mmCIF file of C-alpha atoms in Angstrom:
data_model
loop_
_atom_site.group_PDB
_atom_site.id
_atom_site.type_symbol
_atom_site.label_atom_id
_atom_site.label_comp_id
_atom_site.label_asym_id
_atom_site.label_seq_id
_atom_site.Cartn_x
_atom_site.Cartn_y
_atom_site.Cartn_z
ATOM 1 C CA MET N 287 130.384 128.195 113.801
ATOM 2 C CA SER N 288 127.131 128.499 111.346
ATOM 3 C CA HIS N 289 125.901 126.002 108.975
ATOM 4 C CA PHE N 290 123.422 126.953 106.059
ATOM 5 C CA ARG N 291 121.757 124.786 103.673
ATOM 6 C CA LEU N 292 121.217 125.360 100.169
ATOM 7 C CA THR N 293 117.828 126.441 99.462
ATOM 8 C CA ALA N 294 115.777 123.941 96.665
ATOM 9 C CA ALA N 295 115.722 126.975 94.663
ATOM 10 C CA ILE N 296 118.995 127.637 94.308
ATOM 11 C CA ALA N 297 119.602 124.338 93.978
ATOM 12 C CA ALA N 298 117.378 123.890 90.641
ATOM 13 C CA ALA N 299 119.481 126.635 89.227
ATOM 14 C CA ILE N 300 122.595 124.723 89.750
ATOM 15 C CA THR N 301 121.564 121.576 88.220
ATOM 16 C CA ALA N 302 120.316 123.392 85.055
ATOM 17 C CA GLY N 303 122.697 121.616 82.278
ATOM 18 C CA VAL N 304 123.751 118.907 84.604
ATOM 19 C CA PHE N 305 121.712 116.107 83.243
ATOM 20 C CA LEU N 306 124.749 113.147 82.770
ATOM 21 C CA GLN N 307 124.139 111.863 79.394
ATOM 22 C CA GLY N 308 125.293 108.351 77.983
ATOM 23 C CA CYS N 309 124.721 108.895 74.603
ATOM 24 C CA SER N 310 122.954 111.066 72.227
ATOM 25 C CA ARG N 311 121.593 108.193 70.651
ATOM 26 C CA SER N 312 120.184 106.488 73.636
ATOM 27 C CA GLY N 313 119.286 103.171 73.665
ATOM 28 C CA SER N 314 118.351 102.411 69.966
ATOM 29 C CA SER N 315 122.051 102.765 69.266
ATOM 30 C CA VAL N 316 122.342 99.310 70.767
ATOM 31 C CA ASP N 317 121.227 96.906 68.669
ATOM 32 C CA ALA N 318 123.118 94.256 66.553
ATOM 33 C CA ALA N 319 122.680 94.480 62.970
ATOM 34 C CA SER N 320 122.287 91.774 60.886
ATOM 35 C CA ALA N 321 124.831 91.261 57.812
ATOM 36 C CA LYS N 322 123.790 94.404 55.031
ATOM 37 C CA ALA N 323 123.095 92.700 51.111
ATOM 38 C CA GLU N 324 126.257 93.382 48.931
ATOM 39 C CA ARG N 325 124.781 96.367 47.178
ATOM 40 C CA GLU N 326 124.151 98.504 50.500
ATOM 41 C CA ARG N 327 127.391 98.188 51.465
ATOM 42 C CA HIS N 328 129.923 101.080 51.599
ATOM 43 C CA GLN N 329 133.574 101.266 51.538
ATOM 44 C CA ALA N 330 135.175 101.351 55.334
ATOM 45 C CA PRO N 331 136.993 104.374 55.530
ATOM 46 C CA ASP N 332 140.680 104.032 55.661
ATOM 47 C CA PHE N 333 143.047 105.150 58.633
ATOM 48 C CA ALA N 334 146.254 104.819 59.558
ATOM 49 C CA LEU N 335 147.285 104.459 63.575
ATOM 50 C CA LYS N 336 150.035 102.920 65.232
ATOM 51 C CA ASP N 337 149.925 99.652 66.997
ATOM 52 C CA ALA N 338 151.782 99.347 70.609
ATOM 53 C CA ASP N 339 155.734 98.959 68.559
ATOM 54 C CA GLY N 340 154.936 102.533 66.934
ATOM 55 C CA ARG N 341 154.252 100.713 63.462
ATOM 56 C CA TRP N 342 151.437 102.297 61.429
ATOM 57 C CA VAL N 343 148.680 100.256 60.489
ATOM 58 C CA ARG N 344 146.337 100.988 57.764
ATOM 59 C CA LEU N 345 143.018 99.323 57.314
ATOM 60 C CA SER N 346 143.939 99.156 53.779
ATOM 61 C CA ASP N 347 146.647 96.827 54.260
ATOM 62 C CA TYR N 348 143.980 94.246 55.056
ATOM 63 C CA ARG N 349 142.291 94.382 51.447
ATOM 64 C CA GLY N 350 141.377 91.220 50.612
ATOM 65 C CA LYS N 351 140.780 89.777 53.927
ATOM 66 C CA VAL N 352 137.691 89.941 55.870
ATOM 67 C CA VAL N 353 138.469 92.114 58.975
ATOM 68 C CA LEU N 354 136.437 92.347 62.333
ATOM 69 C CA LEU N 355 137.308 96.277 63.336
ATOM 70 C CA ASP N 356 136.646 96.574 67.035
ATOM 71 C CA PHE N 357 136.262 100.154 68.846
ATOM 72 C CA TRP N 358 136.814 99.232 72.141
ATOM 73 C CA ALA N 359 138.514 100.601 76.028
ATOM 74 C CA THR N 360 139.724 99.529 79.007
ATOM 75 C CA TRP N 361 137.040 100.973 80.791
ATOM 76 C CA CYS N 362 134.111 99.391 79.156
ATOM 77 C CA PRO N 363 132.896 96.154 80.670
ATOM 78 C CA PRO N 364 131.061 95.186 77.760
ATOM 79 C CA CYS N 365 134.079 95.134 75.487
ATOM 80 C CA LYS N 366 135.597 93.018 77.978
ATOM 81 C CA ILE N 367 132.955 90.337 77.411
ATOM 82 C CA GLU N 368 133.648 90.480 73.734
ATOM 83 C CA ILE N 369 137.413 90.664 73.639
ATOM 84 C CA PRO N 370 137.957 87.004 74.306
ATOM 85 C CA TRP N 371 135.693 86.023 71.463
ATOM 86 C CA PHE N 372 137.878 88.138 69.130
ATOM 87 C CA ILE N 373 140.777 86.175 70.478
ATOM 88 C CA ASP N 374 139.357 83.060 69.885
ATOM 89 C CA LEU N 375 137.863 83.974 66.332
ATOM 90 C CA GLU N 376 141.586 85.239 65.217
ATOM 91 C CA ARG N 377 143.021 81.911 66.165
ATOM 92 C CA LYS N 378 140.529 80.010 64.487
ATOM 93 C CA ASP N 379 140.317 81.977 61.214
ATOM 94 C CA LYS N 380 143.278 83.527 60.805
ATOM 95 C CA ASP N 381 144.258 81.316 57.799
ATOM 96 C CA ARG N 382 141.142 81.279 56.317
ATOM 97 C CA GLY N 383 141.475 84.901 55.776
ATOM 98 C CA LEU N 384 140.330 86.626 58.752
ATOM 99 C CA ALA N 385 141.971 89.492 59.977
ATOM 100 C CA VAL N 386 140.894 91.087 63.854
ATOM 101 C CA LEU N 387 141.818 94.844 64.377
ATOM 102 C CA GLY N 388 141.479 96.292 67.688
ATOM 103 C CA VAL N 389 140.858 100.272 68.139
ATOM 104 C CA SER N 390 141.307 101.555 71.760
ATOM 105 C CA MET N 391 139.626 104.687 72.353
ATOM 106 C CA ASP N 392 141.435 105.213 75.818
ATOM 107 C CA ASP N 393 142.655 108.896 76.374
ATOM 108 C CA GLU N 394 145.629 107.421 78.378
ATOM 109 C CA GLY N 395 146.726 105.493 75.410
ATOM 110 C CA TRP N 396 149.279 102.805 75.783
ATOM 111 C CA ASP N 397 149.685 103.256 79.207
ATOM 112 C CA VAL N 398 146.572 101.602 79.988
ATOM 113 C CA VAL N 399 146.121 99.526 76.865
ATOM 114 C CA ARG N 400 149.172 97.861 76.921
ATOM 115 C CA PRO N 401 148.930 96.281 80.390
ATOM 116 C CA PHE N 402 145.685 95.168 79.280
ATOM 117 C CA LEU N 403 146.722 93.365 76.332
ATOM 118 C CA SER N 404 149.447 91.616 78.025
ATOM 119 C CA GLN N 405 146.935 90.695 80.864
ATOM 120 C CA VAL N 406 144.168 89.204 78.601
ATOM 121 C CA GLY N 407 147.029 87.730 75.819
ATOM 122 C CA VAL N 408 145.216 89.553 72.867
ATOM 123 C CA ASN N 409 147.022 87.941 69.680
ATOM 124 C CA TYR N 410 145.580 90.546 66.934
ATOM 125 C CA PRO N 411 146.878 93.837 66.325
ATOM 126 C CA VAL N 412 145.639 96.911 68.274
ATOM 127 C CA VAL N 413 146.261 100.468 67.616
ATOM 128 C CA ILE N 414 145.114 103.585 69.332
ATOM 129 C CA GLY N 415 142.105 105.363 68.112
ATOM 130 C CA ASP N 416 141.571 108.951 67.586
ATOM 131 C CA ASP N 417 138.942 111.701 66.817
ATOM 132 C CA ARG N 418 139.430 111.615 63.167
ATOM 133 C CA THR N 419 139.183 108.071 63.078
ATOM 134 C CA ALA N 420 135.937 107.635 65.092
ATOM 135 C CA GLU N 421 134.428 110.552 63.177
ATOM 136 C CA SER N 422 134.986 108.953 59.781
ATOM 137 C CA TYR N 423 133.201 105.755 61.235
ATOM 138 C CA GLY N 424 129.957 107.896 62.547
ATOM 139 C CA GLY N 425 131.587 108.913 65.595
ATOM 140 C CA ILE N 426 131.562 105.955 67.525
ATOM 141 C CA ASP N 427 129.472 107.138 70.617
ATOM 142 C CA ALA N 428 129.115 103.974 72.463
ATOM 143 C CA LEU N 429 131.177 100.977 72.869
ATOM 144 C CA PRO N 430 131.672 98.354 71.913
ATOM 145 C CA THR N 431 131.282 99.107 68.323
ATOM 146 C CA THR N 432 132.432 96.529 66.139
ATOM 147 C CA PHE N 433 132.257 96.366 62.130
ATOM 148 C CA LEU N 434 132.472 93.402 59.973
ATOM 149 C CA ILE N 435 134.359 94.456 56.704
ATOM 150 C CA ASP N 436 134.233 91.957 53.791
ATOM 151 C CA ARG N 437 137.257 91.294 51.547
ATOM 152 C CA THR N 438 136.541 94.252 49.139
ATOM 153 C CA GLY N 439 137.104 96.782 52.280
ATOM 154 C CA ARG N 440 133.077 97.401 52.416
ATOM 155 C CA ILE N 441 131.354 97.298 55.825
ATOM 156 C CA ALA N 442 129.086 94.346 55.744
ATOM 157 C CA ALA N 443 127.586 94.639 59.339
ATOM 158 C CA VAL N 444 127.670 97.246 62.520
ATOM 159 C CA HIS N 445 127.248 95.930 65.962
ATOM 160 C CA VAL N 446 126.758 98.619 68.690
ATOM 161 C CA GLY N 447 127.029 97.719 72.110
ATOM 162 C CA LEU N 448 127.358 93.848 73.552
ATOM 163 C CA ALA N 449 126.304 91.437 70.794
ATOM 164 C CA SER N 450 126.326 87.674 71.287
ATOM 165 C CA ARG N 451 129.171 85.349 70.305
ATOM 166 C CA LYS N 452 127.404 83.566 67.667
ATOM 167 C CA ASP N 453 126.393 86.838 65.718
ATOM 168 C CA PHE N 454 130.283 87.527 65.291
ATOM 169 C CA GLU N 455 131.131 83.795 64.610
ATOM 170 C CA ASP N 456 128.079 83.637 61.933
ATOM 171 C CA GLY N 457 128.880 86.892 60.364
ATOM 172 C CA VAL N 458 132.368 86.018 60.141
ATOM 173 C CA GLU N 459 131.556 82.440 58.669
ATOM 174 C CA ARG N 460 129.509 84.097 56.202
ATOM 175 C CA LEU N 461 131.959 86.760 54.563
ATOM 176 C CA LEU N 462 134.817 83.869 54.716
ATOM 177 C CA GLN N 463 132.632 81.922 52.469
ATOM 178 C CA ALA N 464 131.600 84.704 50.445
ATOM 179 C CA PRO N 465 133.888 84.877 46.828
ATOM 180 C CA ALA N 466 136.801 86.603 46.796
ATOM 181 C CA PRO N 467 136.907 89.837 44.946
ATOM 182 C CA GLY N 468 137.253 89.374 41.341
ATOM 183 C CA SER N 469 136.732 85.569 41.234
ATOM 184 C CA GLY N 470 132.880 85.852 39.831
ATOM 185 C CA ASP N 471 131.345 82.438 40.779
ATOM 186 C CA ARG N 472 134.673 81.021 40.875
ATOM 187 C CA ALA N 473 135.143 80.903 44.985
ATOM 188 C CA SER N 474 136.322 77.524 44.798
ATOM 189 C CA VAL N 475 139.147 77.815 42.466
ATOM 190 C CA PRO N 476 142.506 77.862 44.323
ATOM 191 C CA ALA N 477 144.029 81.496 43.449
ATOM 192 C CA THR N 478 147.540 79.108 42.780
ATOM 193 C CA THR N 479 145.883 77.491 39.604
ATOM 194 C CA ALA N 480 146.290 80.668 38.091
ATOM 195 C CA SER N 481 149.974 79.821 37.679
ATOM 196 C CA THR N 482 150.026 76.215 36.621
ATOM 197 C CA ASN N 483 148.999 77.023 33.249
ATOM 198 C CA MET I 949 124.780 129.336 99.227
ATOM 199 C CA ALA I 950 125.252 132.178 101.791
ATOM 200 C CA GLY I 951 126.571 132.545 104.907
ATOM 201 C CA ARG I 952 129.423 134.780 106.889
ATOM 202 C CA ARG I 953 132.985 134.559 107.038
ATOM 203 C CA ASN I 954 134.186 131.619 108.875
ATOM 204 C CA ALA I 955 131.329 129.879 108.256
ATOM 205 C CA ALA I 956 130.852 126.028 107.404
ATOM 206 C CA VAL I 957 128.589 125.942 104.553
ATOM 207 C CA GLU I 958 127.165 123.130 101.879
ATOM 208 C CA SER I 959 125.915 122.945 98.614
ATOM 209 C CA ARG I 960 123.642 119.980 97.713
ATOM 210 C CA ILE I 961 124.220 119.761 93.933
ATOM 211 C CA PRO I 962 121.459 117.617 92.225
ATOM 212 C CA LEU I 963 122.257 115.340 89.543
ATOM 213 C CA SER I 964 119.968 112.917 87.449
ATOM 214 C CA VAL I 965 120.793 110.322 85.358
ATOM 215 C CA GLN I 966 118.503 109.167 82.204
ATOM 216 C CA PRO I 967 116.318 105.922 82.689
ATOM 217 C CA GLY I 968 118.281 103.202 81.591
ATOM 218 C CA PHE I 969 121.458 104.498 81.895
ATOM 219 C CA HIS I 970 124.046 104.358 85.095
ATOM 220 C CA VAL I 971 126.909 105.973 85.843
ATOM 221 C CA ASN I 972 130.137 104.400 88.265
ATOM 222 C CA SER I 973 129.951 105.454 91.676
ATOM 223 C CA ASN I 974 132.658 107.638 93.473
ATOM 224 C CA LYS I 975 134.021 104.382 94.426
ATOM 225 C CA PRO I 976 133.169 101.486 91.439
ATOM 226 C CA ALA I 977 133.625 97.707 92.101
ATOM 227 C CA GLU I 978 136.854 97.154 89.713
ATOM 228 C CA ASP I 979 139.872 99.500 89.631
ATOM 229 C CA TYR I 980 139.551 100.189 86.063
ATOM 230 C CA LEU I 981 136.234 101.792 86.098
ATOM 231 C CA ILE I 982 136.200 105.424 85.892
ATOM 232 C CA PRO I 983 134.554 106.643 89.342
ATOM 233 C CA LEU I 984 132.241 109.712 89.162
ATOM 234 C CA SER I 985 134.232 112.745 90.729
ATOM 235 C CA LEU I 986 133.605 116.431 91.516
ATOM 236 C CA THR I 987 136.955 118.153 92.035
ATOM 237 C CA TRP I 988 137.284 122.376 92.367
ATOM 238 C CA THR I 989 139.066 124.539 89.694
ATOM 239 C CA LYS I 990 138.215 127.944 91.599
ATOM 240 C CA THR I 991 136.775 128.488 94.902
ATOM 241 C CA GLY I 992 136.753 132.193 95.311
ATOM 242 C CA ALA I 993 136.474 133.368 99.043
ATOM 243 C CA LEU I 994 135.644 129.555 100.004
ATOM 244 C CA ASP I 995 137.987 127.031 101.290
ATOM 245 C CA PRO I 996 136.593 123.556 99.846
ATOM 246 C CA GLY I 997 135.949 120.618 102.485
ATOM 247 C CA PRO I 998 135.044 117.174 101.658
ATOM 248 C CA VAL I 999 132.411 116.182 98.770
ATOM 249 C CA ILE I 1000 130.235 113.820 100.106
ATOM 250 C CA TYR I 1001 129.066 111.348 97.792
ATOM 251 C CA PRO I 1002 125.512 109.276 98.048
ATOM 252 C CA LYS I 1003 125.166 105.539 99.185
ATOM 253 C CA PRO I 1004 125.657 103.665 95.555
ATOM 254 C CA SER I 1005 123.256 100.937 94.596
ATOM 255 C CA MET I 1006 124.909 97.618 93.723
ATOM 256 C CA GLU I 1007 123.621 96.713 90.486
ATOM 257 C CA LYS I 1008 124.205 93.389 88.239
ATOM 258 C CA TYR I 1009 124.382 93.834 84.300
ATOM 259 C CA GLU I 1010 124.344 91.306 81.633
ATOM 260 C CA PHE I 1011 128.226 92.252 81.079
ATOM 261 C CA SER I 1012 129.326 92.125 84.577
ATOM 262 C CA ALA I 1013 130.261 88.769 86.399
ATOM 263 C CA LYS I 1014 129.565 90.788 89.812
ATOM 264 C CA PRO I 1015 127.457 93.653 90.822
ATOM 265 C CA LEU I 1016 128.786 97.016 89.775
ATOM 266 C CA SER I 1017 128.771 99.862 92.401
ATOM 267 C CA VAL I 1018 126.452 102.723 90.484
ATOM 268 C CA PHE I 1019 124.391 106.003 90.454
ATOM 269 C CA THR I 1020 121.153 105.610 89.159
ATOM 270 C CA GLY I 1021 118.137 108.180 88.518
ATOM 271 C CA ASN I 1022 117.992 111.242 90.562
ATOM 272 C CA PHE I 1023 120.772 111.687 93.355
ATOM 273 C CA ALA I 1024 123.024 114.239 94.994
ATOM 274 C CA VAL I 1025 126.580 115.061 95.563
ATOM 275 C CA ILE I 1026 126.909 117.260 98.549
ATOM 276 C CA ALA I 1027 130.082 119.814 98.881
ATOM 277 C CA ASN I 1028 131.400 121.197 101.776
ATOM 278 C CA PHE I 1029 133.250 124.927 101.997
ATOM 279 C CA LYS I 1030 134.371 127.188 104.504
ATOM 280 C CA ILE I 1031 134.105 130.754 104.093
ATOM 281 C CA ALA I 1032 137.562 132.361 104.215
ATOM 282 C CA PRO I 1033 138.129 134.781 107.518
ATOM 283 C CA ASP I 1034 138.977 137.226 104.958
ATOM 284 C CA ALA I 1035 136.141 136.726 102.663
ATOM 285 C CA PRO I 1036 135.251 140.054 100.808
ATOM 286 C CA ALA I 1037 131.497 140.499 101.498
ATOM 287 C CA GLY I 1038 129.025 140.284 98.209
ATOM 288 C CA PRO I 1039 128.594 137.353 95.726
ATOM 289 C CA GLY I 1040 130.915 134.853 94.070
ATOM 290 C CA ALA I 1041 130.943 131.594 92.648
ATOM 291 C CA ALA I 1042 132.675 128.376 92.995
ATOM 292 C CA VAL I 1043 133.567 126.055 89.929
ATOM 293 C CA GLY I 1044 133.923 122.535 89.702
ATOM 294 C CA ARG I 1045 134.139 119.677 87.308
ATOM 295 C CA LEU I 1046 132.444 116.827 87.759
ATOM 296 C CA HIS I 1047 133.799 113.809 85.563
ATOM 297 C CA TYR I 1048 131.821 110.682 84.910
ATOM 298 C CA GLN I 1049 131.321 107.498 82.732
ATOM 299 C CA ALA I 1050 127.812 106.420 81.672
ATOM 300 C CA CYS I 1051 127.196 103.144 80.466
ATOM 301 C CA ASN I 1052 123.452 101.327 79.797
ATOM 302 C CA ASP I 1053 123.080 97.321 79.795
ATOM 303 C CA ARG I 1054 124.833 96.734 76.325
ATOM 304 C CA ALA I 1055 127.073 99.613 75.770
ATOM 305 C CA CYS I 1056 129.406 102.284 77.621
ATOM 306 C CA PHE I 1057 129.883 105.623 76.219
ATOM 307 C CA PRO I 1058 133.174 107.730 76.665
ATOM 308 C CA PRO I 1059 133.768 109.973 80.012
ATOM 309 C CA LYS I 1060 132.578 113.199 79.839
ATOM 310 C CA THR I 1061 133.359 116.435 82.236
ATOM 311 C CA ILE I 1062 130.888 118.909 82.880
ATOM 312 C CA GLU I 1063 131.072 122.215 84.987
ATOM 313 C CA ILE I 1064 129.429 122.849 88.371
ATOM 314 C CA THR I 1065 128.761 126.440 89.026
ATOM 315 C CA VAL I 1066 127.772 126.766 92.831
ATOM 316 C CA PRO I 1067 126.983 130.487 93.299
ATOM 317 C CA TYR I 1068 127.351 132.076 96.938
ATOM 318 C CA GLN I 1069 127.200 135.066 98.697
ATOM 319 C CA VAL I 1070 129.311 136.157 101.894
ATOM 320 C CA ARG I 1071 127.132 138.283 104.173
#
């Protein structure tokens, strides 16, 4: 039985277009952005996606809260570094007005996401993302990509790629301490005082 | 790639990963990672044999507690075939799908599938 080797010339032809690319935006996409000034913030696109129980989750449901919106996937190791930080933030700051929301970009959906959430003990809502939602947030080329959204629903910071725990803690704290929408400079006045008059 | 009927033939498929990026090897270190794989969707007059992947490198990244089994830079996958005994003389092409998932040292990118075409000639 004869055994032929492919010639180098033919190999070059086959490899045309076979250049494994990670991301069209390359390494420049993985800078952790600092918080934007209020006037530079844009409204976070609303979406409606289903959670593990089939309930619709809308970003607009969280208006009035600071939202940490995390696009991730089970096949993404750096995503798995950050998720325990988000679990801690949700536990620590939920009562102060923080809402963590995860958007899984796993093509296999709940079959792979549900066991992971259970294994890690995720304590915040997670939905399965779709192309339309990803496109509305600029394409989400890289994971993790995490948006910090202020209480008025505007994007205050974007972290593309693995960021530091401190970046998230500082960013969330800054947004939690910002005046509540419509309160002007009276951020320290509890909302309940309005009903005492 | 060319050969006579019943001949064993192989195709060396060169691949290149952009500097700063890596793809998981065909046997990643963790079950949840997506392996690089080449599967054939159309082989024409060829009977597909084993696909031989290169030896991966074990690389440690900031996001991994232990080294990961990856391919970086330039490497090649070897596809083996046997030309069918009743193959008609002349040209043909085998078509396959290369599935992979890439990361750099801080972020990962959605899995991709690209088409691989291997032209052949039955003598």
